[in-house]
Amino acid sequence: MDEMEEELKCPVCGSFFREPIILPCSHNICLACARNILVQTPDAESPQSSRASGSGVSDYDYLDLDKMSLYSEADSGYGSYGGFVSAPTTPCQKSPNGVRVFPPTVPPPPQAQHHLLPHTGVLPPVPRNSCLTCPQCHRSLTLDDRGLRGFPKNRVLEGVVDRYQQSKAAALKCQLCEKSPREATVMCEQCDVFYCDPCRMRCHPPRGPLAKHRLVPPAQGRISRRASPRKTSTCTEHELENLSMYCVQCKTPVCYQCLEDGKHSTHEVKALGAMWKLHKGQLSQALNVLSDRATEAKEFLVQLRNMVQHIQENGVEFEACLVAQCDALIEALNRRKAQLLSRVTKEHEHKLSVVRDQISHCTVKLRQTTGLMEYCLEVIKENDPSGFLQISDALIRRVHMTENQWGKGSLTPRMSSDFDLTLDSGPLLQTIHQLDFVQMKVPAAPILQLEECCTQTNSATLSWKQPPLSTIAVDGYILELDDGNGGQFREVYVGIEMICTVDGLHFNSTYKSRVKAFNSSGVGQYSKTLVMQTSEIAWFTFDPASAHPDIILSNDNLTVTCNSYDDRVVMGNTGFSRGVHYWEMTIDRYDNHPDPAFGVARADVMKDVMLGKDDKAWAMYVDNNRSWFMHNNSHTNRTDGGISKGATVGVLLDFCRGILLFLINDEQQGPVAFNTLEGMYYPAISLNRNVQVTLHSGLPIPDFYTPGESEAAGSVC
């Protein structure tokens, strides 16, 4: 409950709200405080407003008390929202909670200081043409004839304040004492105000209408106030009507008469009780979310308090380390200081020598120039034309020559007065600034960013980052993967980047990956292990980057031909080293009976000869009648049966058995072509301009082929 107390205090007087009203900006203020910070607008100099500036309030019609309306909600900033008369030089005061308030320049009578007209218990009238500035958001509100009565009373807040004060069970204080309220002695049931004896005699004398008021002890008044029934809210526009509906557009309760002839007649309205329950539910939901945030904040505070102890313990250790290191640095710096001072002395003497030499040289030259100038002036004074012309050309040349000598940088200092050696302190200062105790620790374990890690065919992309609160410098990262078959980890990347793509992995394999950071202090812990699955099917295309320049690719690198009559080689963009893989090539064009070759090859196979001519390729070349197997230019196993347009050539590579065999039109062509295949192989083909084929990859194993017990298309052996 103590935390709620600030919510229950008026921003102007700093005390608990009394008769709070709701401003259009949703802030609350005491009704009496609202009157105290009213400012009369300068365009109103009516007799009534003049009387309002002083104490002549008796001429007002008390039936028009507390009427206002809102004309403007423009933000006025920190305006002069002082008393009834505002002046530019009026000093600013602060309420108990720090809100700026400008008091009236003309003090109100003592009775007005207690917000009541003498002997009546009634609030004085609001000056006409007044404005009110919200003390919290500083919005300016201009009042008309309705006065403060135009603002709805916050009965909910008033009830909360009453319950809060009653729960405190403290001694009841006088509500009219401005400084150090005294203990109340009585309560007026009609005025609903607690009085001390001095305030009762001054503001509530037992005469006139006040003589009929019933005064009771404070404790009895508290009980009667608590037990008094809640007043029914009435409409601010129609004071005799109770609020019974809710205007959805204006977001305010309205009465029946407002719906009949008021501004809400065309608006959507709903039952007040239904909207009350709806808004209570919405507030409860919002409070649930806020409660979760408050719980998190409490847990966070516990964490911070625990960190205080750790910081204190670590601080002692760090201070000892700092002293030891700084002492060593200071000793080394003193030695270096002596060396640098020696160099500065030499530079100082050198600069002085150069500048003094230049001064001497410039002095001699200036003396010669001055002598020449004086001589020329004397020559100009001569009246002998012929004699002058005999020497004038030579003098003019000498003057120009001397002028040119001065213009060739002779008036520029040969030596700067600055000492360039001072720049040498930059690297040292930078090193000092870089001294950080975090360098004594190895980096924390990186965090794999799962949302950015993925696999595509037989490639894996991994991304990671440093922990959010880590300030330890990192020189680089080490990414490790296993062999995809539960084997040992191996390094696949070392560098400063925090994203890496690893190509050439095995299809249909499960890889484990992890990453660690390192700096000059050592290598940090591994991140959590990430398990990644490569594609089950070996999809690939022809690789334009490694193809012979005469090769022509189309259809997204699935169709290939050649512009040369000689055989040229093109390989697939994916290599295989494990599993069972099968792909086919359809003969789209076959002219003049050429003999294209199909098979597999190493990455460094020759590209300008038929596939199988060197020892880097294993192939079957075929014409329209027969076929041969070829490796390292060795031709074996001639088999009848050739190809034509529309034929299909299949290649089956089985690393589980280490064999390669071929098919033509879904029938095996000859025996097993090659055995004992190990390592990395790429699908390959050689052809000339008379042939065009289209690749079909990722196909299932033909039905006639029976793989081993654990073998399947693309499976790991």
Coordinates of C-alpha atoms in Angstrom, one line a residue, residues 35-580:
R35 CA -9.3 27.0 -8.2
N36 CA -5.9 28.1 -6.8
I37 CA -4.0 27.6 -10.1
L38 CA -6.7 29.3 -12.3
V39 CA -5.4 32.1 -14.5
Q40 CA -7.6 34.9 -15.8
T41 CA -7.3 35.4 -19.6
P42 CA -6.1 39.0 -20.5
D43 CA -9.1 39.6 -22.8
A44 CA -11.6 39.7 -19.9
E45 CA -11.8 43.0 -18.1
S46 CA -15.3 42.8 -17.0
P47 CA -16.4 44.1 -13.6
Q48 CA -16.8 40.6 -12.4
S49 CA -13.3 39.6 -13.4
S50 CA -11.9 42.7 -11.7
R51 CA -13.7 41.8 -8.5
A52 CA -12.3 38.3 -8.8
S53 CA -8.8 39.7 -8.6
G54 CA -9.4 41.1 -5.2
S55 CA -11.7 40.2 -2.3
G56 CA -15.0 41.4 -3.7
V57 CA -16.6 38.1 -4.2
S58 CA -19.9 38.8 -2.6
D59 CA -21.4 40.3 -5.7
Y60 CA -21.4 36.9 -7.5
D61 CA -24.4 34.9 -8.1
Y62 CA -23.7 31.7 -6.1
L63 CA -26.1 29.7 -8.3
D64 CA -23.4 29.9 -11.0
L65 CA -20.6 28.5 -8.9
D66 CA -18.1 26.1 -10.4
K67 CA -19.2 26.1 -14.0
M68 CA -16.7 25.6 -16.8
S69 CA -16.3 24.1 -20.3
L70 CA -13.3 23.1 -22.3
Y71 CA -12.5 25.3 -25.3
S72 CA -8.9 24.2 -26.1
E73 CA -6.5 21.4 -25.3
A74 CA -3.4 23.0 -26.9
D75 CA -0.2 22.2 -25.1
S76 CA 1.0 25.4 -23.3
G77 CA 4.2 24.1 -21.8
Y78 CA 5.2 25.6 -18.5
G79 CA 2.8 28.5 -18.6
S80 CA 1.9 30.9 -15.8
Y81 CA -0.8 28.9 -14.3
G82 CA -0.8 31.0 -11.1
G83 CA -3.6 32.7 -9.2
F84 CA -6.4 34.9 -10.4
V85 CA -3.9 37.6 -11.7
S86 CA -0.7 36.5 -13.4
A87 CA 2.3 38.8 -13.9
P88 CA 5.5 38.1 -15.8
T89 CA 7.6 38.7 -12.7
T90 CA 5.5 36.5 -10.4
P91 CA 8.0 34.2 -8.5
C92 CA 7.6 30.5 -9.0
Q93 CA 6.9 28.2 -6.1
K94 CA 6.8 24.4 -5.9
S95 CA 4.2 22.2 -4.4
P96 CA 5.3 19.4 -1.9
N97 CA 5.8 17.0 -4.8
G98 CA 7.8 19.4 -7.0
V99 CA 5.1 20.8 -9.4
R100 CA 5.7 24.4 -10.3
V101 CA 2.9 26.7 -9.1
F102 CA 2.6 30.5 -9.6
P103 CA 0.8 32.1 -6.6
P104 CA -1.5 35.0 -7.0
T105 CA 0.1 38.4 -7.0
V106 CA -2.7 39.8 -4.9
P107 CA -3.1 37.7 -1.8
P108 CA -6.6 36.4 -1.3
P109 CA -8.4 37.1 2.0
P110 CA -7.8 34.7 4.9
Q111 CA -11.2 33.1 4.3
A112 CA -10.3 32.3 0.6
Q113 CA -7.0 30.7 1.7
H114 CA -9.1 27.9 3.1
H115 CA -11.1 27.7 -0.1
L116 CA -14.4 28.6 1.6
L117 CA -16.5 31.7 1.7
P118 CA -16.8 32.9 5.3
H119 CA -19.8 31.6 7.3
T120 CA -21.1 29.5 4.4
G121 CA -18.8 26.5 3.8
V122 CA -19.3 27.2 0.0
L123 CA -16.5 27.6 -2.5
P124 CA -16.1 31.0 -4.0
P125 CA -17.0 31.5 -7.7
V126 CA -14.7 30.9 -10.6
P127 CA -13.7 34.1 -12.4
R128 CA -15.2 34.3 -15.9
N129 CA -12.8 33.9 -18.9
S130 CA -10.3 31.8 -16.9
C131 CA -8.0 29.1 -17.9
L132 CA -6.5 26.1 -16.1
T133 CA -3.2 24.4 -16.9
C134 CA -2.7 20.7 -16.0
P135 CA 0.2 20.6 -13.5
Q136 CA 1.4 17.3 -14.9
C137 CA 1.2 17.4 -18.7
H138 CA 0.8 21.3 -18.9
R139 CA -2.1 21.3 -21.3
S140 CA -4.0 24.6 -21.2
L141 CA -7.8 24.5 -20.7
T142 CA -9.9 27.6 -21.2
L143 CA -13.1 27.8 -19.0
D144 CA -16.4 29.3 -19.9
D145 CA -19.6 29.8 -17.8
R146 CA -19.8 26.2 -16.7
G147 CA -16.7 26.5 -14.6
L148 CA -15.1 23.6 -12.7
R149 CA -18.4 21.8 -12.6
G150 CA -17.8 20.8 -16.2
F151 CA -15.1 18.4 -15.0
P152 CA -16.5 15.0 -13.7
K153 CA -15.6 14.1 -10.2
N154 CA -13.4 11.1 -9.7
R155 CA -15.5 9.2 -7.1
V156 CA -13.4 6.1 -7.6
L157 CA -10.2 7.9 -6.7
E158 CA -12.0 9.6 -3.8
G159 CA -13.1 6.2 -2.4
V160 CA -9.6 4.7 -2.8
V161 CA -8.2 7.7 -0.9
D162 CA -10.7 7.2 1.9
R163 CA -10.0 3.5 2.3
Y164 CA -6.2 4.1 2.2
Q165 CA -6.4 6.8 4.9
Q166 CA -8.7 4.6 7.1
S167 CA -6.2 1.7 6.7
K168 CA -3.4 3.8 8.1
A169 CA -5.3 4.2 11.3
A170 CA -3.3 7.4 12.1
A171 CA -4.6 10.3 14.1
L172 CA -7.0 12.4 12.1
K173 CA -5.6 15.8 11.0
C174 CA -7.3 19.1 10.3
Q175 CA -8.0 19.5 6.6
L176 CA -7.7 23.3 6.6
C177 CA -4.3 23.7 8.2
E178 CA -1.8 24.6 5.5
K179 CA 1.5 24.0 7.4
S180 CA 1.9 21.2 10.0
P181 CA -1.7 20.2 10.3
R182 CA -2.9 19.9 13.8
E183 CA -4.9 17.0 15.2
A184 CA -8.6 17.4 14.3
T185 CA -11.0 17.9 17.2
V186 CA -14.4 17.8 15.4
M187 CA -15.9 16.9 12.0
C188 CA -18.9 18.7 10.4
E189 CA -21.2 16.1 8.9
Q190 CA -22.8 18.6 6.5
C191 CA -19.4 20.1 5.3
D192 CA -17.7 16.6 5.5
V193 CA -14.5 18.4 6.8
F194 CA -12.3 17.7 9.8
Y195 CA -11.4 20.8 11.8
C196 CA -9.0 21.7 14.6
D197 CA -10.1 24.2 17.1
P198 CA -8.5 27.3 15.6
C199 CA -9.7 26.5 12.1
R200 CA -13.2 25.7 13.4
M201 CA -13.5 29.1 15.1
R202 CA -12.1 30.9 12.0
C203 CA -13.9 29.0 9.2
H204 CA -16.9 27.4 10.8
P205 CA -18.2 29.7 13.5
P206 CA -21.4 28.5 15.3
R207 CA -23.6 31.2 13.9
G208 CA -25.8 31.9 11.0
P209 CA -26.5 28.9 8.7
L210 CA -23.5 27.1 10.2
A211 CA -25.1 27.0 13.6
K212 CA -27.4 24.2 12.3
H213 CA -24.5 22.0 11.2
R214 CA -23.8 18.9 13.4
L215 CA -20.3 18.6 14.7
V216 CA -19.2 15.2 15.9
P217 CA -15.9 13.8 17.2
P218 CA -13.3 12.8 14.5
A219 CA -13.5 9.1 15.2
Q220 CA -17.3 9.1 14.9
G221 CA -17.0 11.2 11.7
R222 CA -14.7 8.7 10.2
I223 CA -17.1 5.9 10.9
S224 CA -20.0 7.9 9.5
R225 CA -18.0 8.8 6.4
R226 CA -17.1 5.2 5.9
A227 CA -20.7 4.0 6.3
S228 CA -22.2 6.8 4.2
P229 CA -23.7 5.4 0.9
R230 CA -21.9 6.2 -2.3
K231 CA -23.5 9.1 -4.1
T232 CA -25.0 8.4 -7.5
S233 CA -23.0 10.1 -10.3
T234 CA -25.0 12.7 -12.1
C235 CA -24.5 14.2 -15.6
T236 CA -22.4 17.4 -15.8
E237 CA -24.7 18.7 -18.6
H238 CA -28.0 17.8 -16.9
E239 CA -27.4 17.9 -13.2
L240 CA -30.7 16.2 -12.3
E241 CA -30.1 13.2 -14.5
N242 CA -28.1 10.1 -13.4
L243 CA -25.5 8.6 -15.7
S244 CA -27.0 5.5 -17.3
M245 CA -25.3 4.9 -20.7
Y246 CA -21.8 5.0 -22.2
C247 CA -20.9 6.9 -25.4
V248 CA -18.5 4.8 -27.3
Q249 CA -17.3 7.6 -29.6
C250 CA -16.7 10.1 -26.8
K251 CA -15.7 7.5 -24.3
T252 CA -17.7 9.0 -21.4
P253 CA -20.8 8.1 -19.4
V254 CA -23.9 10.0 -20.5
C255 CA -27.5 10.4 -19.2
Y256 CA -30.8 9.7 -21.0
Q257 CA -31.3 13.4 -21.8
C258 CA -27.9 13.6 -23.5
L259 CA -29.1 10.9 -25.9
E260 CA -32.4 12.7 -26.5
D261 CA -31.3 16.3 -27.3
G262 CA -27.6 16.5 -26.6
K263 CA -24.5 16.1 -28.7
H264 CA -24.5 12.3 -28.1
S265 CA -27.8 11.7 -29.9
T266 CA -26.2 10.3 -33.0
H267 CA -23.4 8.5 -31.3
E268 CA -23.1 4.8 -30.6
V269 CA -24.0 4.1 -26.9
K270 CA -24.0 1.0 -24.7
A271 CA -25.3 0.1 -21.3
L272 CA -23.2 1.6 -18.5
G273 CA -23.1 -1.7 -16.6
A274 CA -21.9 -3.7 -19.6
M275 CA -19.2 -1.3 -20.4
W276 CA -18.2 -1.2 -16.7
K277 CA -17.7 -4.9 -16.7
L278 CA -15.9 -4.8 -20.1
H279 CA -13.4 -2.1 -19.0
K280 CA -12.9 -3.9 -15.7
G281 CA -12.0 -7.0 -17.7
Q282 CA -9.6 -5.1 -19.9
L283 CA -8.0 -3.5 -16.9
S284 CA -7.6 -6.9 -15.3
Q285 CA -5.9 -8.3 -18.4
A286 CA -3.6 -5.3 -18.6
L287 CA -2.8 -5.7 -14.9
N288 CA -1.9 -9.4 -15.5
V289 CA 0.7 -8.4 -18.1
L290 CA 2.0 -5.6 -15.9
S291 CA 2.2 -8.0 -13.0
D292 CA 4.3 -10.4 -15.0
R293 CA 6.7 -7.5 -15.8
A294 CA 6.8 -6.5 -12.1
T295 CA 7.7 -10.1 -11.2
E296 CA 10.5 -10.1 -13.8
A297 CA 11.7 -6.8 -12.4
K298 CA 11.8 -8.2 -8.8
E299 CA 13.8 -11.2 -10.0
F300 CA 16.1 -8.8 -11.9
L301 CA 16.6 -6.8 -8.7
V302 CA 17.6 -10.0 -6.8
Q303 CA 20.1 -10.7 -9.6
L304 CA 21.5 -7.2 -9.4
R305 CA 21.9 -7.4 -5.6
N306 CA 23.8 -10.7 -5.9
M307 CA 26.0 -9.1 -8.5
V308 CA 27.0 -6.5 -5.9
Q309 CA 28.7 -9.1 -3.7
H310 CA 30.5 -10.6 -6.7
I311 CA 31.6 -7.2 -7.9
Q312 CA 33.1 -6.4 -4.5
E313 CA 35.0 -9.6 -4.4
N314 CA 36.3 -9.3 -7.9
G315 CA 37.2 -5.7 -7.3
V316 CA 39.8 -6.6 -4.7
E317 CA 41.4 -9.1 -7.0
F318 CA 41.4 -6.7 -9.9
E319 CA 43.0 -3.9 -7.9
A320 CA 45.9 -6.1 -6.8
C321 CA 46.5 -7.1 -10.4
L322 CA 46.2 -3.5 -11.6
V323 CA 48.8 -2.2 -9.1
A324 CA 51.3 -4.9 -10.1
Q325 CA 50.9 -4.3 -13.8
C326 CA 50.9 -0.5 -13.5
D327 CA 54.1 -0.5 -11.4
A328 CA 55.9 -2.5 -14.1
L329 CA 54.6 -0.2 -16.8
I330 CA 55.7 2.9 -14.9
E331 CA 59.2 1.5 -14.5
A332 CA 59.4 0.8 -18.2
L333 CA 57.9 4.2 -19.0
N334 CA 60.6 6.0 -16.9
R335 CA 63.3 4.2 -18.8
R336 CA 61.8 5.1 -22.1
K337 CA 61.2 8.7 -20.8
A338 CA 65.0 9.2 -20.4
Q339 CA 65.6 8.0 -24.0
L340 CA 62.9 10.2 -25.4
L341 CA 64.2 13.3 -23.6
S342 CA 67.6 12.7 -25.1
R343 CA 66.0 12.6 -28.6
V344 CA 64.0 15.8 -27.9
T345 CA 67.2 17.6 -26.8
K346 CA 68.9 16.6 -30.1
E347 CA 65.8 17.7 -32.1
H348 CA 65.7 21.0 -30.2
E349 CA 69.4 21.8 -30.9
H350 CA 68.9 20.8 -34.6
K351 CA 65.9 23.1 -35.0
L352 CA 67.7 26.0 -33.4
S353 CA 70.7 25.5 -35.7
V354 CA 68.6 25.4 -38.8
V355 CA 66.5 28.4 -37.9
R356 CA 69.6 30.4 -36.9
D357 CA 71.3 29.6 -40.2
Q358 CA 68.2 30.8 -42.0
I359 CA 68.0 34.0 -40.0
S360 CA 71.7 34.7 -40.9
H361 CA 71.1 34.0 -44.6
C362 CA 67.9 36.0 -44.7
T363 CA 69.6 38.9 -42.9
V364 CA 72.4 39.1 -45.5
K365 CA 70.0 38.8 -48.4
L366 CA 67.7 41.4 -47.0
R367 CA 70.7 43.8 -46.5
Q368 CA 71.6 43.3 -50.2
T369 CA 68.0 43.8 -51.3
T370 CA 67.7 47.0 -49.3
G371 CA 71.0 48.3 -50.7
L372 CA 69.7 47.6 -54.3
M373 CA 66.4 49.4 -53.5
E374 CA 68.2 52.5 -52.2
Y375 CA 70.6 52.5 -55.1
C376 CA 67.7 52.3 -57.6
L377 CA 65.9 55.1 -55.9
E378 CA 68.9 57.3 -56.3
V379 CA 69.3 56.4 -59.9
I380 CA 65.6 57.3 -60.5
K381 CA 66.4 60.8 -59.2
E382 CA 69.1 61.4 -61.9
N383 CA 68.0 63.8 -64.7
D384 CA 70.4 62.5 -67.4
P385 CA 68.2 60.5 -69.8
S386 CA 71.0 59.0 -71.7
G387 CA 73.0 58.0 -68.6
F388 CA 69.8 56.5 -67.0
L389 CA 69.0 54.4 -70.1
Q390 CA 72.6 53.0 -70.2
I391 CA 72.0 51.3 -66.8
S392 CA 68.2 51.0 -66.5
D393 CA 68.0 47.6 -68.3
A394 CA 70.6 46.0 -66.1
L395 CA 68.9 47.4 -63.0
I396 CA 65.5 46.2 -64.0
R397 CA 66.9 42.7 -64.5
R398 CA 68.6 42.8 -61.1
V399 CA 65.4 43.9 -59.5
H400 CA 63.4 41.1 -61.1
M401 CA 66.1 38.5 -60.3
T402 CA 66.1 39.6 -56.7
E403 CA 62.3 39.5 -56.6
N404 CA 62.3 36.0 -58.0
Q405 CA 64.9 34.9 -55.4
W406 CA 62.5 36.0 -52.6
G407 CA 59.6 34.2 -54.2
K408 CA 61.2 30.7 -54.3
G409 CA 60.2 29.7 -50.8
S410 CA 62.9 31.8 -49.2
L411 CA 60.3 33.4 -46.9
T412 CA 59.1 29.9 -45.7
P413 CA 60.7 28.6 -42.5
R414 CA 63.0 25.7 -43.3
M415 CA 62.1 24.1 -39.9
S416 CA 58.8 23.8 -38.1
S417 CA 58.7 25.0 -34.5
D418 CA 56.6 21.9 -33.6
F419 CA 58.4 18.8 -32.4
D420 CA 57.3 15.8 -34.5
L421 CA 58.5 13.5 -31.8
T422 CA 55.4 14.2 -29.8
L423 CA 53.4 12.1 -32.2
D424 CA 55.2 9.0 -31.1
S425 CA 53.2 9.0 -27.9
G426 CA 50.0 8.1 -29.9
P427 CA 50.7 4.4 -30.1
L428 CA 51.6 4.3 -26.4
L429 CA 48.5 6.1 -25.4
Q430 CA 46.4 3.9 -27.6
T431 CA 48.0 0.9 -25.9
I432 CA 47.3 2.3 -22.5
H433 CA 43.7 2.9 -23.4
Q434 CA 43.4 -0.6 -24.6
L435 CA 44.6 -2.1 -21.3
D436 CA 41.6 -4.0 -20.0
F437 CA 41.3 -6.7 -17.5
V438 CA 39.0 -8.7 -19.8
Q439 CA 42.1 -9.5 -21.8
M440 CA 43.2 -11.7 -18.9
K441 CA 40.3 -14.0 -19.7
V442 CA 39.6 -16.2 -22.7
P443 CA 36.4 -15.4 -24.7
A444 CA 33.1 -16.7 -23.6
A445 CA 31.4 -19.5 -25.6
P446 CA 29.7 -18.2 -28.7
I447 CA 26.0 -18.6 -29.2
L448 CA 24.8 -20.3 -32.4
Q449 CA 22.0 -18.4 -34.1
L450 CA 19.7 -21.2 -34.9
E451 CA 17.4 -19.1 -37.0
E452 CA 20.2 -18.4 -39.5
C453 CA 21.8 -21.9 -39.5
C454 CA 20.6 -24.1 -42.4
T455 CA 21.6 -26.8 -44.9
Q456 CA 21.1 -26.9 -48.6
T457 CA 21.9 -30.0 -50.6
N458 CA 25.3 -31.0 -49.3
S459 CA 26.3 -27.5 -47.9
A460 CA 25.8 -26.2 -44.4
T461 CA 25.7 -22.5 -43.3
L462 CA 26.3 -21.7 -39.7
S463 CA 26.1 -18.3 -37.9
W464 CA 27.0 -17.4 -34.4
K465 CA 27.4 -14.4 -32.1
Q466 CA 29.0 -13.4 -28.8
P467 CA 27.0 -13.4 -25.6
P468 CA 25.1 -10.1 -25.2
L469 CA 26.9 -9.0 -22.0
S470 CA 30.3 -10.2 -23.0
T471 CA 33.0 -7.4 -23.2
I472 CA 36.0 -9.7 -23.8
A473 CA 37.9 -9.0 -27.0
V474 CA 37.9 -11.8 -29.6
D475 CA 40.6 -12.3 -32.2
G476 CA 38.8 -15.0 -34.2
Y477 CA 36.7 -18.1 -34.2
I478 CA 37.2 -21.8 -34.9
L479 CA 34.4 -23.8 -36.5
E480 CA 34.5 -27.6 -36.2
L481 CA 32.4 -30.3 -37.8
D482 CA 32.6 -34.1 -37.4
D483 CA 32.7 -36.5 -40.4
G484 CA 28.9 -36.9 -40.6
N485 CA 29.2 -40.4 -39.3
G486 CA 29.8 -39.8 -35.5
G487 CA 33.5 -39.5 -36.0
Q488 CA 36.0 -36.9 -34.6
F489 CA 35.6 -33.2 -35.0
R490 CA 37.9 -31.3 -37.4
E491 CA 38.5 -27.7 -38.0
V492 CA 36.7 -26.4 -41.1
Y493 CA 37.1 -22.6 -40.6
V494 CA 39.3 -20.2 -38.7
G495 CA 38.7 -16.5 -39.0
I496 CA 37.1 -13.4 -37.6
E497 CA 33.8 -13.7 -39.5
M498 CA 30.7 -15.0 -37.6
I499 CA 29.1 -16.8 -40.5
C500 CA 30.5 -19.6 -42.6
T501 CA 29.2 -21.9 -45.4
V502 CA 30.8 -25.4 -45.6
D503 CA 30.5 -27.1 -49.0
G504 CA 31.2 -30.6 -50.1
L505 CA 29.5 -32.5 -47.3
H506 CA 28.0 -35.9 -47.7
F507 CA 24.4 -36.3 -48.7
N508 CA 21.9 -37.8 -46.3
S509 CA 24.4 -37.4 -43.4
T510 CA 24.0 -36.0 -39.9
Y511 CA 26.7 -33.5 -38.9
K512 CA 27.6 -32.1 -35.5
S513 CA 29.0 -28.6 -35.4
R514 CA 30.4 -26.4 -32.8
V515 CA 32.4 -23.1 -32.6
K516 CA 34.7 -21.5 -30.1
A517 CA 36.4 -18.1 -29.9
F518 CA 40.0 -17.3 -29.2
N519 CA 42.2 -14.3 -28.3
S520 CA 45.7 -13.6 -27.1
S521 CA 44.9 -15.2 -23.7
G522 CA 43.8 -18.5 -25.2
V523 CA 40.8 -20.4 -26.6
G524 CA 37.4 -20.2 -25.0
Q525 CA 34.8 -22.8 -24.4
Y526 CA 32.8 -24.5 -27.2
S527 CA 29.3 -23.4 -28.0
K528 CA 26.5 -25.9 -27.8
T529 CA 26.6 -28.6 -30.4
L530 CA 24.3 -28.2 -33.3
V531 CA 23.1 -31.2 -35.3
M532 CA 22.4 -30.6 -39.0
Q533 CA 21.1 -33.0 -41.6
T534 CA 22.1 -32.7 -45.3
S535 CA 19.8 -33.4 -48.1
E536 CA 18.7 -37.0 -48.6
I537 CA 18.8 -36.7 -52.4
A538 CA 21.8 -35.7 -54.3
W539 CA 20.5 -32.8 -56.4
F540 CA 23.1 -31.1 -58.6
T541 CA 23.5 -29.3 -61.9
F542 CA 26.4 -28.8 -64.4
D543 CA 29.0 -26.4 -63.1
P544 CA 29.7 -23.5 -65.5
A545 CA 32.7 -22.3 -63.5
S546 CA 34.7 -25.4 -64.1
A547 CA 33.5 -26.2 -67.6
H548 CA 35.6 -25.8 -70.8
P549 CA 35.1 -22.4 -72.5
D550 CA 33.5 -24.2 -75.5
I551 CA 30.8 -25.7 -73.4
I552 CA 27.3 -24.2 -73.8
L553 CA 24.9 -24.5 -70.8
S554 CA 21.1 -23.7 -70.7
N555 CA 17.9 -24.7 -68.9
D556 CA 19.3 -23.6 -65.5
N557 CA 22.6 -25.5 -66.2
L558 CA 20.8 -28.8 -66.7
T559 CA 21.2 -28.9 -70.5
V560 CA 24.6 -29.0 -72.2
T561 CA 26.1 -28.9 -75.7
C562 CA 29.3 -27.6 -77.3
N563 CA 30.4 -25.3 -80.1
S564 CA 33.5 -27.3 -81.0
Y565 CA 34.0 -30.4 -83.1
D566 CA 36.4 -31.6 -80.4
D567 CA 35.3 -33.3 -77.2
R568 CA 35.0 -30.9 -74.2
V569 CA 34.4 -31.8 -70.6
V570 CA 31.9 -30.4 -68.1
M571 CA 31.4 -31.6 -64.5
G572 CA 28.6 -31.4 -61.9
N573 CA 28.7 -28.8 -59.2
T574 CA 28.6 -31.4 -56.4
G575 CA 31.1 -34.0 -55.5
F576 CA 30.4 -37.4 -53.9
S577 CA 32.6 -39.4 -51.5
R578 CA 30.0 -41.6 -49.7
G579 CA 26.7 -43.3 -50.2
V580 CA 24.9 -44.6 -53.3

